[in-house]
Short mmCIF file of C-alpha atoms and ligand atoms in Angstrom, two decimals:
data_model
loop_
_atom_site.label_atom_id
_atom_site.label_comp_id
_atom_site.label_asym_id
_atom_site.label_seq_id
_atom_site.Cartn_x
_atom_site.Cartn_y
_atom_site.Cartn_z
CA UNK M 1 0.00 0.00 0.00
CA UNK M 2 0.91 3.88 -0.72
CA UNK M 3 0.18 5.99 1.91
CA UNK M 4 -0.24 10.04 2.20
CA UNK M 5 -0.14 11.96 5.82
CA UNK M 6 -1.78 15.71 5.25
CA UNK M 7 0.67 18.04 7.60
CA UNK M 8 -1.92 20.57 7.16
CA UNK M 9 -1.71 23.48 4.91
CA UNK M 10 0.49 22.33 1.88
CA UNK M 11 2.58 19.61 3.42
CA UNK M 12 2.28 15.96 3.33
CA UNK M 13 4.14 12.75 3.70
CA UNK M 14 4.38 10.34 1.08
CA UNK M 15 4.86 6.52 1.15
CA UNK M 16 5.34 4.85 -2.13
CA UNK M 17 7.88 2.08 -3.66
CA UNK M 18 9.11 1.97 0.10
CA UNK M 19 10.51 5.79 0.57
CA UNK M 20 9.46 8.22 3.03
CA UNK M 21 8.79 11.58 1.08
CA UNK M 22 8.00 14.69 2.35
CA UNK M 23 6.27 17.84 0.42
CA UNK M 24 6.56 21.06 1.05
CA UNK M 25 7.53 20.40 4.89
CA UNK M 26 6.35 23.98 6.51
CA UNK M 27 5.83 21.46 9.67
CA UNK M 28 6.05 24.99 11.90
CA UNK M 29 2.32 25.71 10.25
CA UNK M 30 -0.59 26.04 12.87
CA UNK M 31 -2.15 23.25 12.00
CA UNK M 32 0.74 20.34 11.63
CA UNK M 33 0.40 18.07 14.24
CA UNK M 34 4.01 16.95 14.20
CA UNK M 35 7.30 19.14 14.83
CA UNK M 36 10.06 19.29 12.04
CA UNK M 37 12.64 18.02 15.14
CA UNK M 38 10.58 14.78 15.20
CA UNK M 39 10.58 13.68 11.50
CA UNK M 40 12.95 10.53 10.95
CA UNK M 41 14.30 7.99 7.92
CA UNK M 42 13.25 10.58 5.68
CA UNK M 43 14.17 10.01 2.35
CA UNK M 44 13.41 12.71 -0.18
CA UNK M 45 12.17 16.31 0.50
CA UNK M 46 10.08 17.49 -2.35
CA UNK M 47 9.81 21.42 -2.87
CA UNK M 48 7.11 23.31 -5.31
CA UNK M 49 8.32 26.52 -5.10
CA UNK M 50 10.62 28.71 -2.99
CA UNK M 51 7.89 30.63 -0.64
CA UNK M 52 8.28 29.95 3.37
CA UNK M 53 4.67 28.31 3.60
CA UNK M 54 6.82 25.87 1.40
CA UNK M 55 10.31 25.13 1.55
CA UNK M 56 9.40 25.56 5.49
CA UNK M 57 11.24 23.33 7.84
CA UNK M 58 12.71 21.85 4.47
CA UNK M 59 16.98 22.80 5.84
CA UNK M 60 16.11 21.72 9.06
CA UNK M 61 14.66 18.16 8.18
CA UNK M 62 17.70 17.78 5.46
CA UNK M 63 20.16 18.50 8.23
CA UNK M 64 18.43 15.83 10.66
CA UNK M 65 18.51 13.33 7.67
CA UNK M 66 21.60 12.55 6.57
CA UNK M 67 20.37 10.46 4.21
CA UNK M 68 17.46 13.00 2.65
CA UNK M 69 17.68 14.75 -0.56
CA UNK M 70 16.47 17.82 -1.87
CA UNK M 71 14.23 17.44 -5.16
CA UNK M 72 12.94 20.49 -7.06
CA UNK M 73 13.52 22.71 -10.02
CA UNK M 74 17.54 23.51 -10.20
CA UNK M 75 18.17 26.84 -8.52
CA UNK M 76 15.59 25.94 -5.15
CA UNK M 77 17.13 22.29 -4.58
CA UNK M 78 20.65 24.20 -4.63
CA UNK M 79 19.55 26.67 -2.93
CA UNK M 80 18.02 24.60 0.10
CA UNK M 81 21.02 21.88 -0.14
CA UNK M 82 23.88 24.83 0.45
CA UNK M 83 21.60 26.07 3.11
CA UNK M 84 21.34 22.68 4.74
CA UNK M 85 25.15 22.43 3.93
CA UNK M 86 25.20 19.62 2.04
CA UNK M 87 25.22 20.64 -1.67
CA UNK M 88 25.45 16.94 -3.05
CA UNK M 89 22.48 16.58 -1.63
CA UNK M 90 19.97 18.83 -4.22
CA UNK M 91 18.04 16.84 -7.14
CA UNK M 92 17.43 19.57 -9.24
CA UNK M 93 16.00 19.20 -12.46
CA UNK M 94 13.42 21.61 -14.20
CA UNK M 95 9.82 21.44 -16.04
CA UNK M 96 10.04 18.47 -18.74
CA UNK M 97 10.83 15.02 -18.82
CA UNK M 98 10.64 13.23 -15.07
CA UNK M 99 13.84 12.51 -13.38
CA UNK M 100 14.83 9.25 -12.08
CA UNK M 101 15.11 9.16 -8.48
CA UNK M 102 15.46 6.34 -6.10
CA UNK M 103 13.45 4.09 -8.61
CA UNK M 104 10.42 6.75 -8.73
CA UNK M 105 9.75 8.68 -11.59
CA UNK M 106 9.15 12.67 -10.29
CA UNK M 107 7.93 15.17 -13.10
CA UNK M 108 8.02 18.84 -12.48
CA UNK M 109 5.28 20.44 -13.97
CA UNK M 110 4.09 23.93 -14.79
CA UNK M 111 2.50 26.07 -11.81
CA UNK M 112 0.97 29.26 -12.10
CA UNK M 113 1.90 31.22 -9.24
CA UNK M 114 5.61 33.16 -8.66
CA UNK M 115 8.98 32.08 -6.48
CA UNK M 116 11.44 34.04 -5.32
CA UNK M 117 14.24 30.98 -6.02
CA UNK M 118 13.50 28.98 -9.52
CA UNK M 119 10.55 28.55 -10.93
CA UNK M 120 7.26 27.76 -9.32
CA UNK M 121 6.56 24.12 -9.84
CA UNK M 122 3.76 21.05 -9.52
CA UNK M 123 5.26 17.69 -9.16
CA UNK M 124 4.09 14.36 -10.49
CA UNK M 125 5.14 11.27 -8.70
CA UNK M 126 4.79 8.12 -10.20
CA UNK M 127 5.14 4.93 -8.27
CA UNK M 128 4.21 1.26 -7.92
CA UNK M 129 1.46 2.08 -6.05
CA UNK M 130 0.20 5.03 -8.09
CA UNK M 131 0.39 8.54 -9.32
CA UNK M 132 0.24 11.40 -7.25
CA UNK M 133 0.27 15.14 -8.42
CA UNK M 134 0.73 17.94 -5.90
CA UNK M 135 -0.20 21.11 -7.67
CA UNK M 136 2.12 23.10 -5.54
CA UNK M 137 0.86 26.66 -5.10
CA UNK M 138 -1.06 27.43 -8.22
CA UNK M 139 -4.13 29.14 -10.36
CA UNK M 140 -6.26 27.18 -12.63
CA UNK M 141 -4.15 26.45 -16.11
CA UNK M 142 -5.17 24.69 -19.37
CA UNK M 143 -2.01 23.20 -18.80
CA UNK M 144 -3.72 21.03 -16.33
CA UNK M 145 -5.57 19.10 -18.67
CA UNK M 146 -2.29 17.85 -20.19
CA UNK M 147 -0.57 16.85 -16.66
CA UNK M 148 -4.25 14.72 -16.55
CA UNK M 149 -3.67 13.36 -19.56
CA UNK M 150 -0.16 12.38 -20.10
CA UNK M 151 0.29 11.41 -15.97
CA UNK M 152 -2.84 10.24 -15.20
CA UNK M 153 -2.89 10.76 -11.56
CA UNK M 154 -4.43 8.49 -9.35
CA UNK M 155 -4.82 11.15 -6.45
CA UNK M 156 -4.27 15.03 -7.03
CA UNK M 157 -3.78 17.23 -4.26
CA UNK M 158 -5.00 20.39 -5.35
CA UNK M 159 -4.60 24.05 -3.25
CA UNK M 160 -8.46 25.31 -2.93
CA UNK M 161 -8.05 28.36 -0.24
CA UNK M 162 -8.50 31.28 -3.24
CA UNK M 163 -6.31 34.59 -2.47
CA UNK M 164 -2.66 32.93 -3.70
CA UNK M 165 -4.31 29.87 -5.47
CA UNK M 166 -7.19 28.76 -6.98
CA UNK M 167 -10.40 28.54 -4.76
CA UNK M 168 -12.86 26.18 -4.87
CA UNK M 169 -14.99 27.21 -8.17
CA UNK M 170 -11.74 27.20 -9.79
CA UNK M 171 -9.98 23.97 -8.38
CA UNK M 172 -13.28 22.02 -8.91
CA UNK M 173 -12.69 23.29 -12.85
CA UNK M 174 -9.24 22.04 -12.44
CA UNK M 175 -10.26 18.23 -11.24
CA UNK M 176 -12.56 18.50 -14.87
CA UNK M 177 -9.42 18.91 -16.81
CA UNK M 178 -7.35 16.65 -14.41
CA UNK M 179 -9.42 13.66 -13.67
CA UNK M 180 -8.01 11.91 -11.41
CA UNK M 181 -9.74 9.25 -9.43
CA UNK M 182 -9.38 10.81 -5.80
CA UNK M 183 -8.70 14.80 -5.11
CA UNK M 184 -7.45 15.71 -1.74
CA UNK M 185 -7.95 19.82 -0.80
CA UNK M 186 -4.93 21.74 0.65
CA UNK M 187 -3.71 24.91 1.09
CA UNK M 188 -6.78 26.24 2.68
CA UNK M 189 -7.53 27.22 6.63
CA UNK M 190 -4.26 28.38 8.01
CA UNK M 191 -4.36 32.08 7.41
CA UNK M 192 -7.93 34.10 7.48
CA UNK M 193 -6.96 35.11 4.10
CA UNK M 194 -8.01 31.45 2.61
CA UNK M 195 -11.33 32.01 2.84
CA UNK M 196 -11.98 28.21 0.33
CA UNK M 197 -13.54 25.51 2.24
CA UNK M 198 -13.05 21.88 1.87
CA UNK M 199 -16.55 21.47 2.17
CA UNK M 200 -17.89 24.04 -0.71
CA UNK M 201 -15.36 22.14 -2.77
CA UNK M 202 -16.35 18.64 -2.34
CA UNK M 203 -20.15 19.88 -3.03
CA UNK M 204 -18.84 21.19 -6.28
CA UNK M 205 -16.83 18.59 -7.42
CA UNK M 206 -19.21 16.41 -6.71
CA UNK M 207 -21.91 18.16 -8.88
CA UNK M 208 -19.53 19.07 -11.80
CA UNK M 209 -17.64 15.72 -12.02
CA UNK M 210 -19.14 12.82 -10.05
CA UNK M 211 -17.36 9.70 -10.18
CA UNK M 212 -14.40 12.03 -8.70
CA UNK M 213 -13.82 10.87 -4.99
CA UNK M 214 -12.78 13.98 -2.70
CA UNK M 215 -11.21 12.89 0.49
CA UNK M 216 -10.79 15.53 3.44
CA UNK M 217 -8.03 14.95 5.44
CA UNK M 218 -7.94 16.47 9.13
CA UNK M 219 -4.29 17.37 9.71
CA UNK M 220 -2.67 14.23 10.57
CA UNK M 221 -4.94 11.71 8.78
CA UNK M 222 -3.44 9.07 7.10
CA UNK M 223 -4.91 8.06 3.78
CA UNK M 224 -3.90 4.56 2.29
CA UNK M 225 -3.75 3.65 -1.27
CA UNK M 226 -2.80 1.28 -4.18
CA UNK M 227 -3.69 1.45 -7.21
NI1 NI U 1 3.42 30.36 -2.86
MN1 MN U 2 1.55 28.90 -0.41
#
């Protein structure tokens, strides 16, 4: 089985092909039920873009992980390796053709939204147990409807909290071009300024493309898959 832990806001941990992956690890948020300090056997850290709701507790977790690397587009996984002080430890790589790492297959892919290191990214990772895309920080794009159709994801985790990314009117467009079989809401709830709720999504998702499954994850749920 895959598994995915929601960290709250736009973190989560990742369990496919056997490796312990972490997203956008801003652990410090108010809602993440775990500390950065307490994080272990981590074995890839996974950045979207170069914001501090993002990269987070990303140098901290790389310098309690010996073993972790740092995978995102070229100028943020060098950035966040130096800072950790370990620059052998960056993946970076850029929009295009997936990179091969640790036997998964991880795909950048265009996000429309700014970063102050790089540019701002979704990733695609594909696994035994299936495909996951995390949009990252992002508006709705056309561009979405090739990710859909050339990655196929299994479960997308899409940002729905409107005033930085899409809200839910828009993100419930985005699942039409995406189609995936399960869509998981972040980025919403953490500041008063993301004013999206999980449940006004799931209604519309639910009316605009049934056969979609939303899942709401409470920070700290654990949602198992295989696919
Ligand atoms: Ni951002
Ligand atoms: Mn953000």
């Amino acid at each position: 089985m895959g598994y995915l832990v929601f960290y709250g806001h736009a973190a989560f941990e990742v369990g496919v092909n056997g490796k312990k992956i972490l997203i956008d690890p801003w652990l410090t948020n108010p809602l993440s039920p775990v500390k950065p300090e307490e994080v272990k056997d981590v074995d890839l850290v996974i950045l979207t873009h170069g914001h501090a709701d993002h990269t987070g507790d990303a140098v901290t977790i790389l310098k309690n992980n010996p073993k972790a690397k740092v995978v995102a587009v070229y100028e943020l996984a060098n950035h966040v390796a130096e800072q950790a002080g370990d620059p052998q430890r960056a993946v970076g790589g850029n929009m295009g053709g997936p990179m091969l790492v640790d036997g998964l297959k991880i795909a950048l892919v265009p996000a429309n939204h700014s970063s102050p290191v790089g540019a701002p990214t979704g990733v695609v990772i594909q696994s035994s147990e299936g495909t996951i895309y995390h949009a990252g920080d992002t508006g709705i794009t056309s561009e979405m409807a090739l990710i859909g159709e050339i990655y196929k994801p299994d479960i997308a985790l899409l940002p729905i909290g409107g005033h930085f990314t899409m809200d839910p009117v828009e993100a419930a467009k985005a699942v039409e071009l995406i189609k995936p079989k399960v869509v998981i809401p972040m980025h919403y709830g953490t500041f008063p300024v993301l004013y999206g709720k999980p449940e006004e999504f799931k209604k519309l998702v639910e009316e605009k493309v049934p056969g979609v499954e939303v899942v709401i994850l409470k920070p700290g749920e654990k949602y198992e898959f295989k696919y």
